[in-house]
PDB file of C-alpha atoms in Angstrom:
ATOM      1  CA  MET A   1      29.734  64.568   1.347  1.00 71.00           C
ATOM      2  CA  THR A   2      27.402  62.408  -0.738  1.00 83.00           C
ATOM      3  CA  ALA A   3      27.240  58.634  -0.400  1.00 83.00           C
ATOM      4  CA  GLY A   4      28.912  58.254  -3.797  1.00 88.00           C
ATOM      5  CA  VAL A   5      31.892  60.421  -2.863  1.00 87.00           C
ATOM      6  CA  PHE A   6      32.125  58.690   0.524  1.00 86.00           C
ATOM      7  CA  ALA A   7      32.307  55.281  -1.186  1.00 89.00           C
ATOM      8  CA  ALA A   8      34.847  56.551  -3.733  1.00 91.00           C
ATOM      9  CA  VAL A   9      37.193  57.888  -1.046  1.00 87.00           C
ATOM     10  CA  LEU A  10      36.934  54.634   0.918  1.00 89.00           C
ATOM     11  CA  ALA A  11      37.773  52.766  -2.283  1.00 94.00           C
ATOM     12  CA  ALA A  12      40.782  55.042  -2.841  1.00 91.00           C
ATOM     13  CA  ALA A  13      41.972  54.318   0.702  1.00 90.00           C
ATOM     14  CA  LEU A  14      41.715  50.588   0.006  1.00 94.00           C
ATOM     15  CA  LEU A  15      43.605  51.025  -3.286  1.00 95.00           C
ATOM     16  CA  HIS A  16      46.412  52.881  -1.495  1.00 94.00           C
ATOM     17  CA  ALA A  17      46.752  50.156   1.127  1.00 94.00           C
ATOM     18  CA  GLY A  18      46.485  47.593  -1.668  1.00 95.00           C
ATOM     19  CA  TRP A  19      49.448  48.833  -3.687  1.00 94.00           C
ATOM     20  CA  ASN A  20      51.547  48.881  -0.538  1.00 95.00           C
ATOM     21  CA  ALA A  21      50.537  45.268   0.129  1.00 95.00           C
ATOM     22  CA  LEU A  22      51.554  44.323  -3.410  1.00 94.00           C
ATOM     23  CA  VAL A  23      54.987  45.905  -2.960  1.00 93.00           C
ATOM     24  CA  LYS A  24      55.435  44.197   0.399  1.00 92.00           C
ATOM     25  CA  SER A  25      54.429  40.804  -1.038  1.00 91.00           C
ATOM     26  CA  GLY A  26      57.121  40.888  -3.720  1.00 86.00           C
ATOM     27  CA  ALA A  27      60.500  39.226  -3.376  1.00 81.00           C
ATOM     28  CA  SER A  28      62.266  42.580  -3.797  1.00 88.00           C
ATOM     29  CA  LYS A  29      60.617  45.575  -2.142  1.00 90.00           C
ATOM     30  CA  VAL A  30      62.987  48.038  -3.820  1.00 91.00           C
ATOM     31  CA  GLY A  31      62.497  46.300  -7.162  1.00 92.00           C
ATOM     32  CA  GLY A  32      58.717  46.416  -6.772  1.00 92.00           C
ATOM     33  CA  ILE A  33      58.646  50.136  -6.079  1.00 94.00           C
ATOM     34  CA  THR A  34      61.094  50.745  -8.936  1.00 94.00           C
ATOM     35  CA  ILE A  35      58.850  48.901 -11.392  1.00 94.00           C
ATOM     36  CA  MET A  36      55.821  50.754 -10.044  1.00 94.00           C
ATOM     37  CA  THR A  37      57.593  54.093 -10.491  1.00 94.00           C
ATOM     38  CA  LEU A  38      58.632  53.271 -14.064  1.00 94.00           C
ATOM     39  CA  VAL A  39      55.077  52.312 -15.051  1.00 94.00           C
ATOM     40  CA  GLN A  40      53.633  55.382 -13.345  1.00 92.00           C
ATOM     41  CA  GLY A  41      56.169  57.593 -15.084  1.00 93.00           C
ATOM     42  CA  GLY A  42      55.286  56.081 -18.440  1.00 93.00           C
ATOM     43  CA  ALA A  43      51.582  56.649 -17.837  1.00 92.00           C
ATOM     44  CA  GLY A  44      52.249  60.201 -16.686  1.00 91.00           C
ATOM     45  CA  GLY A  45      54.345  60.862 -19.782  1.00 93.00           C
ATOM     46  CA  LEU A  46      51.603  59.628 -22.128  1.00 94.00           C
ATOM     47  CA  ILE A  47      48.994  61.790 -20.407  1.00 93.00           C
ATOM     48  CA  ALA A  48      51.361  64.796 -20.352  1.00 92.00           C
ATOM     49  CA  LEU A  49      51.699  64.573 -24.159  1.00 92.00           C
ATOM     50  CA  THR A  50      48.001  65.362 -24.497  1.00 92.00           C
ATOM     51  CA  LEU A  51      48.144  68.457 -22.287  1.00 90.00           C
ATOM     52  CA  PRO A  52      49.791  71.892 -22.487  1.00 89.00           C
ATOM     53  CA  LEU A  53      53.227  72.315 -20.940  1.00 90.00           C
ATOM     54  CA  PRO A  54      53.315  73.695 -17.385  1.00 89.00           C
ATOM     55  CA  THR A  55      54.269  77.348 -17.242  1.00 86.00           C
ATOM     56  CA  GLY A  56      56.052  79.714 -14.893  1.00 84.00           C
ATOM     57  CA  SER A  57      56.417  78.778 -11.243  1.00 87.00           C
ATOM     58  CA  VAL A  58      54.643  75.430 -11.720  1.00 89.00           C
ATOM     59  CA  TRP A  59      57.971  73.907 -12.778  1.00 93.00           C
ATOM     60  CA  GLY A  60      59.583  74.776  -9.461  1.00 93.00           C
ATOM     61  CA  TRP A  61      56.768  73.153  -7.507  1.00 92.00           C
ATOM     62  CA  LEU A  62      56.848  70.075  -9.744  1.00 93.00           C
ATOM     63  CA  LEU A  63      60.595  69.568  -9.407  1.00 94.00           C
ATOM     64  CA  LEU A  64      60.476  69.933  -5.638  1.00 93.00           C
ATOM     65  CA  SER A  65      57.492  67.601  -5.380  1.00 90.00           C
ATOM     66  CA  GLY A  66      59.178  65.063  -7.654  1.00 92.00           C
ATOM     67  CA  ALA A  67      62.193  65.046  -5.350  1.00 93.00           C
ATOM     68  CA  PHE A  68      59.993  64.521  -2.293  1.00 94.00           C
ATOM     69  CA  HIS A  69      58.064  61.708  -4.013  1.00 92.00           C
ATOM     70  CA  ALA A  70      61.309  59.985  -4.968  1.00 93.00           C
ATOM     71  CA  GLY A  71      62.566  60.228  -1.383  1.00 94.00           C
ATOM     72  CA  TYR A  72      59.238  58.931  -0.087  1.00 93.00           C
ATOM     73  CA  LYS A  73      59.454  55.801  -2.227  1.00 94.00           C
ATOM     74  CA  LEU A  74      63.088  55.166  -1.317  1.00 94.00           C
ATOM     75  CA  PHE A  75      62.438  55.300   2.417  1.00 95.00           C
ATOM     76  CA  LEU A  76      59.248  53.251   2.067  1.00 94.00           C
ATOM     77  CA  ALA A  77      60.997  50.495   0.111  1.00 93.00           C
ATOM     78  CA  PHE A  78      63.814  50.341   2.644  1.00 93.00           C
ATOM     79  CA  ALA A  79      61.282  50.215   5.494  1.00 93.00           C
ATOM     80  CA  TYR A  80      59.434  47.293   3.896  1.00 93.00           C
ATOM     81  CA  GLU A  81      62.727  45.428   3.673  1.00 91.00           C
ATOM     82  CA  GLN A  82      62.923  45.649   7.470  1.00 90.00           C
ATOM     83  CA  GLY A  83      59.382  45.150   8.788  1.00 87.00           C
ATOM     84  CA  ASP A  84      55.729  44.246   8.363  1.00 89.00           C
ATOM     85  CA  LEU A  85      53.203  46.161   6.279  1.00 91.00           C
ATOM     86  CA  SER A  86      51.000  46.381   9.384  1.00 87.00           C
ATOM     87  CA  ARG A  87      53.883  48.005  11.290  1.00 88.00           C
ATOM     88  CA  VAL A  88      55.529  50.241   8.683  1.00 91.00           C
ATOM     89  CA  TYR A  89      52.418  51.616   6.977  1.00 91.00           C
ATOM     90  CA  PRO A  90      50.701  53.065  10.085  1.00 88.00           C
ATOM     91  CA  ILE A  91      53.906  54.815  11.180  1.00 87.00           C
ATOM     92  CA  ALA A  92      54.685  56.185   7.709  1.00 88.00           C
ATOM     93  CA  ARG A  93      51.103  57.177   6.962  1.00 85.00           C
ATOM     94  CA  GLY A  94      50.238  58.477  10.411  1.00 82.00           C
ATOM     95  CA  ALA A  95      53.333  60.538  11.132  1.00 82.00           C
ATOM     96  CA  ALA A  96      53.044  62.572   7.921  1.00 78.00           C
ATOM     97  CA  PRO A  97      49.995  64.688   8.878  1.00 74.00           C
ATOM     98  CA  MET A  98      51.500  65.224  12.324  1.00 77.00           C
ATOM     99  CA  ILE A  99      54.674  66.612  10.732  1.00 79.00           C
ATOM    100  CA  VAL A 100      52.631  68.828   8.386  1.00 73.00           C
ATOM    101  CA  LEU A 101      50.707  70.296  11.312  1.00 73.00           C
ATOM    102  CA  LEU A 102      53.837  70.892  13.366  1.00 75.00           C
ATOM    103  CA  VAL A 103      55.730  72.715  10.605  1.00 75.00           C
ATOM    104  CA  SER A 104      52.780  74.610   9.086  1.00 68.00           C
ATOM    105  CA  PRO A 105      52.869  77.410  11.695  1.00 69.00           C
ATOM    106  CA  LEU A 106      56.558  77.880  10.856  1.00 72.00           C
ATOM    107  CA  LEU A 107      56.253  77.834   7.055  1.00 66.00           C
ATOM    108  CA  LEU A 108      52.726  79.156   6.593  1.00 60.00           C
ATOM    109  CA  THR A 109      50.295  81.332   8.551  1.00 61.00           C
ATOM    110  CA  ASP A 110      48.375  78.438  10.056  1.00 60.00           C
ATOM    111  CA  ILE A 111      47.512  78.368  13.750  1.00 69.00           C
ATOM    112  CA  LEU A 112      46.918  75.062  15.517  1.00 68.00           C
ATOM    113  CA  THR A 113      43.429  74.627  16.953  1.00 77.00           C
ATOM    114  CA  PRO A 114      42.770  72.820  20.260  1.00 82.00           C
ATOM    115  CA  THR A 115      41.303  69.873  18.329  1.00 80.00           C
ATOM    116  CA  GLU A 116      44.421  69.616  16.175  1.00 75.00           C
ATOM    117  CA  ILE A 117      46.647  69.709  19.258  1.00 78.00           C
ATOM    118  CA  VAL A 118      44.668  66.849  20.816  1.00 83.00           C
ATOM    119  CA  GLY A 119      44.903  64.985  17.511  1.00 79.00           C
ATOM    120  CA  ILE A 120      48.691  65.433  17.446  1.00 76.00           C
ATOM    121  CA  LEU A 121      48.997  64.088  20.990  1.00 82.00           C
ATOM    122  CA  ILE A 122      46.888  61.027  20.138  1.00 84.00           C
ATOM    123  CA  LEU A 123      48.837  60.537  16.910  1.00 79.00           C
ATOM    124  CA  GLY A 124      52.114  60.720  18.791  1.00 80.00           C
ATOM    125  CA  ALA A 125      50.869  58.183  21.336  1.00 85.00           C
ATOM    126  CA  GLY A 126      49.807  55.807  18.564  1.00 83.00           C
ATOM    127  CA  ILE A 127      53.109  56.095  16.691  1.00 82.00           C
ATOM    128  CA  ALA A 128      55.094  55.656  19.910  1.00 83.00           C
ATOM    129  CA  THR A 129      53.026  52.572  20.754  1.00 84.00           C
ATOM    130  CA  MET A 130      53.599  51.124  17.286  1.00 81.00           C
ATOM    131  CA  ALA A 131      57.353  51.825  17.443  1.00 80.00           C
ATOM    132  CA  THR A 132      57.625  50.398  20.974  1.00 82.00           C
ATOM    133  CA  GLY A 133      55.803  47.278  19.805  1.00 76.00           C
ATOM    134  CA  SER A 134      58.373  46.873  17.049  1.00 77.00           C
ATOM    135  CA  LEU A 135      61.199  46.969  19.579  1.00 75.00           C
ATOM    136  CA  ARG A 136      59.320  44.652  21.948  1.00 75.00           C
ATOM    137  CA  ALA A 137      58.830  42.141  19.133  1.00 70.00           C
ATOM    138  CA  ARG A 138      62.556  42.376  18.345  1.00 74.00           C
ATOM    139  CA  GLU A 139      61.924  43.472  14.786  1.00 74.00           C
ATOM    140  CA  ALA A 140      64.632  45.291  12.843  1.00 74.00           C
ATOM    141  CA  ARG A 141      65.099  48.684  14.480  1.00 79.00           C
ATOM    142  CA  ARG A 142      65.903  50.345  11.179  1.00 83.00           C
ATOM    143  CA  LEU A 143      62.281  50.092  10.081  1.00 85.00           C
ATOM    144  CA  ILE A 144      61.402  52.967  12.448  1.00 88.00           C
ATOM    145  CA  PRO A 145      63.751  55.644  11.007  1.00 92.00           C
ATOM    146  CA  TYR A 146      62.977  54.486   7.453  1.00 94.00           C
ATOM    147  CA  ALA A 147      59.209  54.707   8.096  1.00 92.00           C
ATOM    148  CA  LEU A 148      59.634  58.140   9.698  1.00 92.00           C
ATOM    149  CA  GLY A 149      61.800  59.209   6.755  1.00 94.00           C
ATOM    150  CA  SER A 150      58.986  58.191   4.430  1.00 92.00           C
ATOM    151  CA  ALA A 151      56.555  60.212   6.556  1.00 89.00           C
ATOM    152  CA  LEU A 152      58.841  63.260   6.386  1.00 91.00           C
ATOM    153  CA  MET A 153      58.960  63.033   2.595  1.00 92.00           C
ATOM    154  CA  THR A 154      55.162  62.649   2.486  1.00 85.00           C
ATOM    155  CA  ALA A 155      54.782  65.758   4.626  1.00 82.00           C
ATOM    156  CA  GLY A 156      57.085  67.582   2.218  1.00 85.00           C
ATOM    157  CA  TYR A 157      55.176  66.757  -0.932  1.00 83.00           C
ATOM    158  CA  THR A 158      51.848  67.356   0.823  1.00 76.00           C
ATOM    159  CA  ILE A 159      52.830  70.959   1.556  1.00 76.00           C
ATOM    160  CA  VAL A 160      54.397  71.449  -1.889  1.00 82.00           C
ATOM    161  CA  ASP A 161      51.524  69.909  -3.851  1.00 78.00           C
ATOM    162  CA  GLY A 162      48.994  71.945  -1.924  1.00 69.00           C
ATOM    163  CA  SER A 163      50.594  75.086  -3.336  1.00 74.00           C
ATOM    164  CA  GLY A 164      51.707  73.750  -6.716  1.00 80.00           C
ATOM    165  CA  ALA A 165      48.350  72.303  -7.744  1.00 75.00           C
ATOM    166  CA  ARG A 166      46.720  75.698  -7.165  1.00 74.00           C
ATOM    167  CA  VAL A 167      48.930  77.453  -9.708  1.00 80.00           C
ATOM    168  CA  ALA A 168      48.856  74.663 -12.318  1.00 80.00           C
ATOM    169  CA  ALA A 169      46.477  74.747 -15.271  1.00 74.00           C
ATOM    170  CA  SER A 170      44.722  71.614 -14.004  1.00 80.00           C
ATOM    171  CA  ALA A 171      45.110  68.808 -11.484  1.00 78.00           C
ATOM    172  CA  THR A 172      45.440  66.298 -14.361  1.00 84.00           C
ATOM    173  CA  GLN A 173      48.355  68.243 -15.822  1.00 88.00           C
ATOM    174  CA  TYR A 174      50.045  68.559 -12.444  1.00 87.00           C
ATOM    175  CA  VAL A 175      49.730  64.862 -11.555  1.00 87.00           C
ATOM    176  CA  ALA A 176      50.915  63.678 -14.979  1.00 90.00           C
ATOM    177  CA  TRP A 177      54.065  65.810 -14.918  1.00 92.00           C
ATOM    178  CA  LEU A 178      54.653  64.947 -11.268  1.00 91.00           C
ATOM    179  CA  PHE A 179      54.806  61.205 -11.990  1.00 91.00           C
ATOM    180  CA  LEU A 180      57.001  61.834 -15.031  1.00 93.00           C
ATOM    181  CA  LEU A 181      59.500  63.895 -13.024  1.00 93.00           C
ATOM    182  CA  ASP A 182      59.301  61.397 -10.171  1.00 92.00           C
ATOM    183  CA  VAL A 183      60.615  58.577 -12.378  1.00 93.00           C
ATOM    184  CA  LEU A 184      63.344  60.822 -13.813  1.00 94.00           C
ATOM    185  CA  ILE A 185      64.581  61.653 -10.299  1.00 95.00           C
ATOM    186  CA  PHE A 186      64.000  58.298  -8.607  1.00 94.00           C
ATOM    187  CA  THR A 187      65.528  55.987 -11.236  1.00 93.00           C
ATOM    188  CA  PRO A 188      69.114  57.366 -11.277  1.00 94.00           C
ATOM    189  CA  ILE A 189      69.177  57.411  -7.467  1.00 93.00           C
ATOM    190  CA  ILE A 190      68.018  53.811  -7.030  1.00 93.00           C
ATOM    191  CA  LEU A 191      70.345  52.577  -9.786  1.00 93.00           C
ATOM    192  CA  ALA A 192      73.265  54.322  -8.065  1.00 93.00           C
ATOM    193  CA  LEU A 193      72.331  52.747  -4.718  1.00 91.00           C
ATOM    194  CA  ARG A 194      71.372  49.223  -5.815  1.00 88.00           C
ATOM    195  CA  GLY A 195      72.607  48.853  -9.401  1.00 88.00           C
ATOM    196  CA  LEU A 196      70.856  47.232 -12.360  1.00 86.00           C
ATOM    197  CA  GLU A 197      69.822  44.327 -10.127  1.00 83.00           C
ATOM    198  CA  VAL A 198      66.603  46.168  -9.240  1.00 84.00           C
ATOM    199  CA  LEU A 199      65.470  45.846 -12.866  1.00 83.00           C
ATOM    200  CA  ARG A 200      66.244  42.117 -13.127  1.00 84.00           C
ATOM    201  CA  ALA A 201      62.834  40.804 -12.193  1.00 83.00           C
ATOM    202  CA  ASP A 202      60.627  37.977 -13.428  1.00 85.00           C
ATOM    203  CA  ALA A 203      57.222  38.326 -15.050  1.00 87.00           C
ATOM    204  CA  ARG A 204      55.425  38.043 -11.699  1.00 88.00           C
ATOM    205  CA  ALA A 205      57.410  40.943 -10.228  1.00 89.00           C
ATOM    206  CA  TRP A 206      56.724  43.133 -13.258  1.00 91.00           C
ATOM    207  CA  GLY A 207      53.046  42.197 -13.083  1.00 92.00           C
ATOM    208  CA  LEU A 208      52.819  43.080  -9.389  1.00 91.00           C
ATOM    209  CA  GLY A 209      54.693  46.345  -9.967  1.00 91.00           C
ATOM    210  CA  ALA A 210      52.446  47.316 -12.880  1.00 93.00           C
ATOM    211  CA  LEU A 211      49.317  46.500 -10.867  1.00 95.00           C
ATOM    212  CA  ALA A 212      50.659  48.530  -7.926  1.00 94.00           C
ATOM    213  CA  ALA A 213      51.226  51.461 -10.304  1.00 93.00           C
ATOM    214  CA  LEU A 214      47.641  51.205 -11.546  1.00 93.00           C
ATOM    215  CA  LEU A 215      46.243  51.135  -8.000  1.00 94.00           C
ATOM    216  CA  SER A 216      48.472  54.016  -6.906  1.00 91.00           C
ATOM    217  CA  TYR A 217      47.558  56.231  -9.867  1.00 86.00           C
ATOM    218  CA  ALA A 218      43.849  55.489  -9.435  1.00 89.00           C
ATOM    219  CA  ALA A 219      43.958  56.174  -5.691  1.00 89.00           C
ATOM    220  CA  TYR A 220      45.659  59.526  -6.253  1.00 79.00           C
ATOM    221  CA  ALA A 221      43.270  60.511  -9.038  1.00 78.00           C
ATOM    222  CA  VAL A 222      40.181  59.654  -6.975  1.00 86.00           C
ATOM    223  CA  ALA A 223      41.490  61.597  -3.969  1.00 80.00           C
ATOM    224  CA  VAL A 224      42.192  64.701  -6.072  1.00 71.00           C
ATOM    225  CA  TRP A 225      38.746  64.473  -7.699  1.00 78.00           C
ATOM    226  CA  ALA A 226      37.018  64.015  -4.333  1.00 81.00           C
ATOM    227  CA  MET A 227      38.638  67.164  -2.991  1.00 71.00           C
ATOM    228  CA  THR A 228      37.024  69.145  -5.815  1.00 69.00           C
ATOM    229  CA  VAL A 229      33.490  68.021  -4.929  1.00 75.00           C
ATOM    230  CA  ALA A 230      33.621  67.563  -1.136  1.00 76.00           C
ATOM    231  CA  PRO A 231      35.235  69.320   1.850  1.00 69.00           C
ATOM    232  CA  ILE A 232      38.988  68.711   1.756  1.00 64.00           C
ATOM    233  CA  ALA A 233      39.143  68.095   5.511  1.00 61.00           C
ATOM    234  CA  LEU A 234      36.536  65.348   5.330  1.00 68.00           C
ATOM    235  CA  VAL A 235      38.231  63.714   2.347  1.00 73.00           C
ATOM    236  CA  GLY A 236      41.611  63.843   4.088  1.00 70.00           C
ATOM    237  CA  ALA A 237      40.267  62.314   7.289  1.00 70.00           C
ATOM    238  CA  LEU A 238      38.416  59.531   5.474  1.00 78.00           C
ATOM    239  CA  ARG A 239      41.502  58.625   3.424  1.00 79.00           C
ATOM    240  CA  GLU A 240      43.311  57.672   6.607  1.00 77.00           C
ATOM    241  CA  THR A 241      41.121  54.581   6.905  1.00 82.00           C
ATOM    242  CA  SER A 242      43.820  53.162   4.614  1.00 87.00           C
ATOM    243  CA  ILE A 243      45.799  52.498   7.807  1.00 86.00           C
ATOM    244  CA  LEU A 244      43.153  50.056   9.014  1.00 88.00           C
ATOM    245  CA  PHE A 245      42.958  48.502   5.536  1.00 90.00           C
ATOM    246  CA  ALA A 246      46.744  48.019   5.540  1.00 91.00           C
ATOM    247  CA  VAL A 247      46.698  46.341   8.957  1.00 89.00           C
ATOM    248  CA  PHE A 248      43.901  44.035   7.764  1.00 90.00           C
ATOM    249  CA  LEU A 249      45.703  43.187   4.493  1.00 93.00           C
ATOM    250  CA  GLY A 250      48.904  42.497   6.384  1.00 92.00           C
ATOM    251  CA  TRP A 251      47.050  39.975   8.529  1.00 92.00           C
ATOM    252  CA  ALA A 252      44.740  38.449   5.897  1.00 92.00           C
ATOM    253  CA  LEU A 253      47.043  38.294   2.869  1.00 91.00           C
ATOM    254  CA  LEU A 254      50.588  38.380   4.229  1.00 92.00           C
ATOM    255  CA  GLY A 255      50.079  36.368   7.399  1.00 91.00           C
ATOM    256  CA  GLU A 256      51.414  39.088   9.694  1.00 89.00           C
ATOM    257  CA  ARG A 257      50.784  38.789  13.410  1.00 88.00           C
ATOM    258  CA  ILE A 258      48.402  41.416  14.817  1.00 86.00           C
ATOM    259  CA  ASP A 259      48.743  41.572  18.590  1.00 84.00           C
ATOM    260  CA  ARG A 260      46.669  43.721  20.918  1.00 83.00           C
ATOM    261  CA  TRP A 261      49.155  46.598  21.048  1.00 82.00           C
ATOM    262  CA  LYS A 262      49.552  46.782  17.264  1.00 85.00           C
ATOM    263  CA  ALA A 263      45.763  46.985  16.903  1.00 87.00           C
ATOM    264  CA  VAL A 264      45.497  49.649  19.618  1.00 88.00           C
ATOM    265  CA  ALA A 265      48.302  51.672  18.032  1.00 86.00           C
ATOM    266  CA  ALA A 266      46.628  51.551  14.596  1.00 85.00           C
ATOM    267  CA  ILE A 267      43.307  52.729  16.051  1.00 89.00           C
ATOM    268  CA  LEU A 268      45.024  55.570  17.931  1.00 87.00           C
ATOM    269  CA  ILE A 269      46.805  56.692  14.764  1.00 82.00           C
ATOM    270  CA  VAL A 270      43.592  56.695  12.713  1.00 84.00           C
ATOM    271  CA  GLY A 271      41.742  58.550  15.472  1.00 84.00           C
ATOM    272  CA  GLY A 272      44.502  61.114  15.854  1.00 82.00           C
ATOM    273  CA  VAL A 273      44.672  61.759  12.111  1.00 76.00           C
ATOM    274  CA  ALA A 274      40.903  62.137  11.930  1.00 78.00           C
ATOM    275  CA  LEU A 275      40.990  64.765  14.667  1.00 79.00           C
ATOM    276  CA  THR A 276      43.734  66.724  12.918  1.00 72.00           C
ATOM    277  CA  ARG A 277      41.765  66.759   9.650  1.00 68.00           C
ATOM    278  CA  LEU A 278      38.346  67.717  11.006  1.00 66.00           C
TER     279      LEU A 278
END
């Protein structure tokens, strides 16, 4: 991995943590993610107009991935309504690769290596420490199942996109149609659950949501590009530094309390993920 790619992936990790911080900072977490999804969908639609239509089995992968992405955003928004960025993000982000590794031998032909097993154990310890800290701090208990639900959805679209992107004409085509289908699936669900209230936001909320969409799209695009020019395992491991960025942003920008156990848990999660990706 060259220094330029290394810096780009670190920047993408910061962008990913950044859009989560923007959503968390808004008055309505669900509203913020809804606005972000609408802007992303619009951008995806404009880009999709310039590209050929997906063909064959790509549609099946896209629809399934769109459903997983919609579920991911729903659970994440609900989790942010219950707890801190520096608590929710490490659980949601860290549990996803653990779930992928655990189900891969069942769905695919993968075999867990000793290093991956150690990584899973460290990951599990970090997530358990983070969840226990939430209970010890008497935070809302619902943040844990919501964060884990978000992780489950992330694991789902990770497995689906890994296969779908390979059969698509290009990564740009796949990502554009994915974000377009995501908004078409997510919007009716959130309107049914929360009503039109999620769209009644002031200019600041729309600005934050649009900026979050820009950061999210850029982070995804950089990650996909990096995986075409550098080892996927290295890119995947480096992206997980976003957990440390999120903990820092929660403390520096949102005024969240970072105690010793929260810091230890975040470091364990990052270390465990790195081991599972290397």
